[in-house]
Short mmCIF file of C-alpha atoms in Angstrom, two decimals:
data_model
loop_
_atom_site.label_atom_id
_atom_site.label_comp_id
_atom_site.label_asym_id
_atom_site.label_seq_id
_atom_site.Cartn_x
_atom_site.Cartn_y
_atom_site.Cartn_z
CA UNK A 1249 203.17 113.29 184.99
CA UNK A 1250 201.96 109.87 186.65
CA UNK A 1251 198.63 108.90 186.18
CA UNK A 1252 196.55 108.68 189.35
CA UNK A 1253 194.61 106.00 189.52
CA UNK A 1254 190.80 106.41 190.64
CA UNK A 1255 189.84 104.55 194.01
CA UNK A 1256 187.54 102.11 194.28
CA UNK A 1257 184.63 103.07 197.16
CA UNK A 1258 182.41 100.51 198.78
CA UNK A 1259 180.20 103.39 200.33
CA UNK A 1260 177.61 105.34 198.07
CA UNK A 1261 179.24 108.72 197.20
CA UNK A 1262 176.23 110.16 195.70
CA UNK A 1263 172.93 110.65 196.39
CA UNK A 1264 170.41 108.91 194.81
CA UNK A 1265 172.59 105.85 194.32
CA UNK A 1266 169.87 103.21 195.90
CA UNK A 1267 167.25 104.73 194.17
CA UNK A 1268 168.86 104.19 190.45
CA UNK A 1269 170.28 101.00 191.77
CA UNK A 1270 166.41 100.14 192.47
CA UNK A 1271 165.62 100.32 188.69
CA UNK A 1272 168.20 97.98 187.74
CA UNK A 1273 167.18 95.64 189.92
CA UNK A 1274 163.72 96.11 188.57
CA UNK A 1275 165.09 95.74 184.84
CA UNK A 1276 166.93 92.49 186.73
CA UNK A 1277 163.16 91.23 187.28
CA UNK A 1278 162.36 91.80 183.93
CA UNK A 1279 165.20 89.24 182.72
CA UNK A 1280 164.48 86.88 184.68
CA UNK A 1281 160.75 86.97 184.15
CA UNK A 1282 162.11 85.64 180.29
CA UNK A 1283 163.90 83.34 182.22
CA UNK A 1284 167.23 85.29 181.91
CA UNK A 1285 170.78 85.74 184.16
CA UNK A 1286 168.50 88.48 186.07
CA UNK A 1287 170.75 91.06 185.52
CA UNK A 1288 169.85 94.88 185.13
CA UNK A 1289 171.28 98.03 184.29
CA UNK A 1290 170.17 101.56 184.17
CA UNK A 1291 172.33 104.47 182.37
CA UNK A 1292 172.00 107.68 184.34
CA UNK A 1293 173.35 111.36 182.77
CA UNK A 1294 172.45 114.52 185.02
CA UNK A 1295 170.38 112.54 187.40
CA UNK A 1296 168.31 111.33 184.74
CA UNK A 1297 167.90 107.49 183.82
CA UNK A 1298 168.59 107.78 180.11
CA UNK A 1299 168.12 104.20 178.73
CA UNK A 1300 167.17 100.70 180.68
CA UNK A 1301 168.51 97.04 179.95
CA UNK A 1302 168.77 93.78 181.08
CA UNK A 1303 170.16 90.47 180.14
CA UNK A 1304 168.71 89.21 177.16
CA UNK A 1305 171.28 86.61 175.45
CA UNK A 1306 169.35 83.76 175.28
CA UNK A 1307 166.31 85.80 173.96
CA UNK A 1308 168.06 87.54 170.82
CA UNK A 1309 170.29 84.09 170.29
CA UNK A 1310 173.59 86.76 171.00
CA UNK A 1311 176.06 86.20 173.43
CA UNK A 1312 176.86 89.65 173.44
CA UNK A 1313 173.33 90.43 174.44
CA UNK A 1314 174.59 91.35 178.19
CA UNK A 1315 172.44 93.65 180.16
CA UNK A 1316 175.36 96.42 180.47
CA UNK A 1317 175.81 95.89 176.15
CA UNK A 1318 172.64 96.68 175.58
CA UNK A 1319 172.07 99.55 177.60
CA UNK A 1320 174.94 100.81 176.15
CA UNK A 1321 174.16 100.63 172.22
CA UNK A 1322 170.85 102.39 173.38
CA UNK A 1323 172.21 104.89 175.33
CA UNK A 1324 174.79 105.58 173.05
CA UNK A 1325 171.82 105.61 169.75
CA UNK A 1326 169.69 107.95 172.25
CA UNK A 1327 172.49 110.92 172.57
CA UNK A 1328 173.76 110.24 169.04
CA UNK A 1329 177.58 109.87 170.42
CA UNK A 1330 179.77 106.03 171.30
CA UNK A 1331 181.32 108.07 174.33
CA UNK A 1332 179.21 108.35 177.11
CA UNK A 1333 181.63 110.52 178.85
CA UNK A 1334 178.95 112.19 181.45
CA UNK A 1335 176.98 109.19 181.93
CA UNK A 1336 176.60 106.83 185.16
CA UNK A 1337 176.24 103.12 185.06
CA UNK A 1338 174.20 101.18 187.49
CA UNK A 1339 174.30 97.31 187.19
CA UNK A 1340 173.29 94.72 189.66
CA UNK A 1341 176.00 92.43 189.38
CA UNK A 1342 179.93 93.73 188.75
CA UNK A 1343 180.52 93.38 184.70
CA UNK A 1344 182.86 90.97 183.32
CA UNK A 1345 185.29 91.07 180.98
CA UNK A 1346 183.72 92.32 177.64
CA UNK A 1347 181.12 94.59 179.36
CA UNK A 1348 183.93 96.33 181.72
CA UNK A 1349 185.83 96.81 178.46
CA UNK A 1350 182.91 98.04 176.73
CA UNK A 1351 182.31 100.65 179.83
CA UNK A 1352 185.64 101.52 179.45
CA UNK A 1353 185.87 102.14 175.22
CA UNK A 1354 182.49 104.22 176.12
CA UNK A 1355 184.29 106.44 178.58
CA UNK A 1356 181.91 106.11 181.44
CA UNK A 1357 182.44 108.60 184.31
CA UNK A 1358 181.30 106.18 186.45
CA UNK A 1359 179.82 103.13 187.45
CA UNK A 1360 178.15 101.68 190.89
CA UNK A 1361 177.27 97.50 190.86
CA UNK A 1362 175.30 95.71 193.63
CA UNK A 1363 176.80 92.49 194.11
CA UNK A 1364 180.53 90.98 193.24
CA UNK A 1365 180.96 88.44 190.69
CA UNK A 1366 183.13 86.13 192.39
CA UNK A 1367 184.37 83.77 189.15
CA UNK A 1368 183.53 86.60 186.19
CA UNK A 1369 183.80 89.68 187.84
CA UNK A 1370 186.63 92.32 185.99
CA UNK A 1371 186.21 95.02 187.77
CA UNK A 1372 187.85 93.90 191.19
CA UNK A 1373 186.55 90.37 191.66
CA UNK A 1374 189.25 88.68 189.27
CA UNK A 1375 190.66 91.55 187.26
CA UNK A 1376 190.73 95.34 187.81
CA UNK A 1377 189.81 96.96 184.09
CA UNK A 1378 187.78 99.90 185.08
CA UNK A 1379 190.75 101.08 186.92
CA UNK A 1380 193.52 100.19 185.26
CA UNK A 1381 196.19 102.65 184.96
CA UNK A 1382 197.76 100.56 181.42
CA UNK A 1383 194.18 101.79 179.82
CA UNK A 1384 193.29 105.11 178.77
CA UNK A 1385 190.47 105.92 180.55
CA UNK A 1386 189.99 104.58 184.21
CA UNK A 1387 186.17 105.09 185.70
CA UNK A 1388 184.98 105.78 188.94
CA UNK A 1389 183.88 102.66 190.84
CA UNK A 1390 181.54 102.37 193.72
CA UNK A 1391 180.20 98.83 194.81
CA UNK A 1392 178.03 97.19 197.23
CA UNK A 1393 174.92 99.17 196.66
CA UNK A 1394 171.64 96.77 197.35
CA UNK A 1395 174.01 94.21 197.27
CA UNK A 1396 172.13 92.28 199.33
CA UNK A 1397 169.05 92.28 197.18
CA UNK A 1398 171.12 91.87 193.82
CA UNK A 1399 172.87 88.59 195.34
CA UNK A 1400 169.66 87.24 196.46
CA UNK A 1401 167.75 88.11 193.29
CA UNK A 1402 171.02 85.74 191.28
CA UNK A 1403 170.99 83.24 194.17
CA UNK A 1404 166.89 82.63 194.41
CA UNK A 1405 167.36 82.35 190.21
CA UNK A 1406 170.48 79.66 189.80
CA UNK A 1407 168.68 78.08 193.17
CA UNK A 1408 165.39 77.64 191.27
CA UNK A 1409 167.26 76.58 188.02
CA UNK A 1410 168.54 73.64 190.05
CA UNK A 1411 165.38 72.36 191.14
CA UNK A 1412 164.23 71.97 187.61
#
């Protein structure tokens, strides 16, 4: 029996989607206020934000340090399981490679970005891993949620970087 691959929906599906989306642009603020990629991420189970995180590479001195990583060594610590197989992901900017394969070894139902990642982006920008049918686990994808406000938040950042 053939795999059927999830679809990819640029409309919210579920309610509460801005809201959620909301506090990862807030924990977005916080990385750039430590003059971070402002990128957030909140990890929702049962309509409930379980942990918060945002970038922090530069910070801990860890390249790995991205803001979908460590929300997801917290969330997974705070339920005491790796597979976060009821959870929700909400990040402001679509993962790249090594989070979207992280989201993917966590078995995340599903996850809902803000803005596209044009040059790093591996979940449809340049490469399709959340929803690839050679993996074993695909996740739900919705994007363009305050994308607006996610793009502006990165642009207003690398725009102020430049004037330095």
């Amino acid at each position: 029996m053939a795999r059927q691959q999830p679809k990819i929906s640029a409309e919210p599906i579920k309610i509460g989607d801005a809201f959620f989306m909301s506090c990862a642009l807030a924990e977005a603020e916080r990385a750039q206020q430590h003059d971070e990629v402002p990128i957030g991420v909140v990890i929702v189970i049962d309509n409930q934000i379980v942990v918060r995180g945002h970038n922090q590479p530069i910070g801990k001195c860890d390249p790995t340090a991205h803001a979908e990583i460590v929300a997801l060594r917290a969330a997974a610590q705070t339920i005491g399981n790796y597979r976060l197989t009821d959870a929700t992901v909400y990040a402001t900017v679509e993962p790249c490679v090594m989070c979207a394969g992280a989201l993917v070894n966590a078995r995340i139902k599903r996850l809902v970005y803000g803005a596209a990642e044009e040059r790093f982006g591996a979940v449809a920008s340049q490469f399709e891993l959340c929803t690839s049918s050679s993996l074993n686990h695909q996740i739900e994808v919705t994007h363009g949620i305050l994308a607006e406000e996610c793009r502006a938040l990165m642009q207003n950042f690398f725009k102020q970087r430049r004037q330095k």
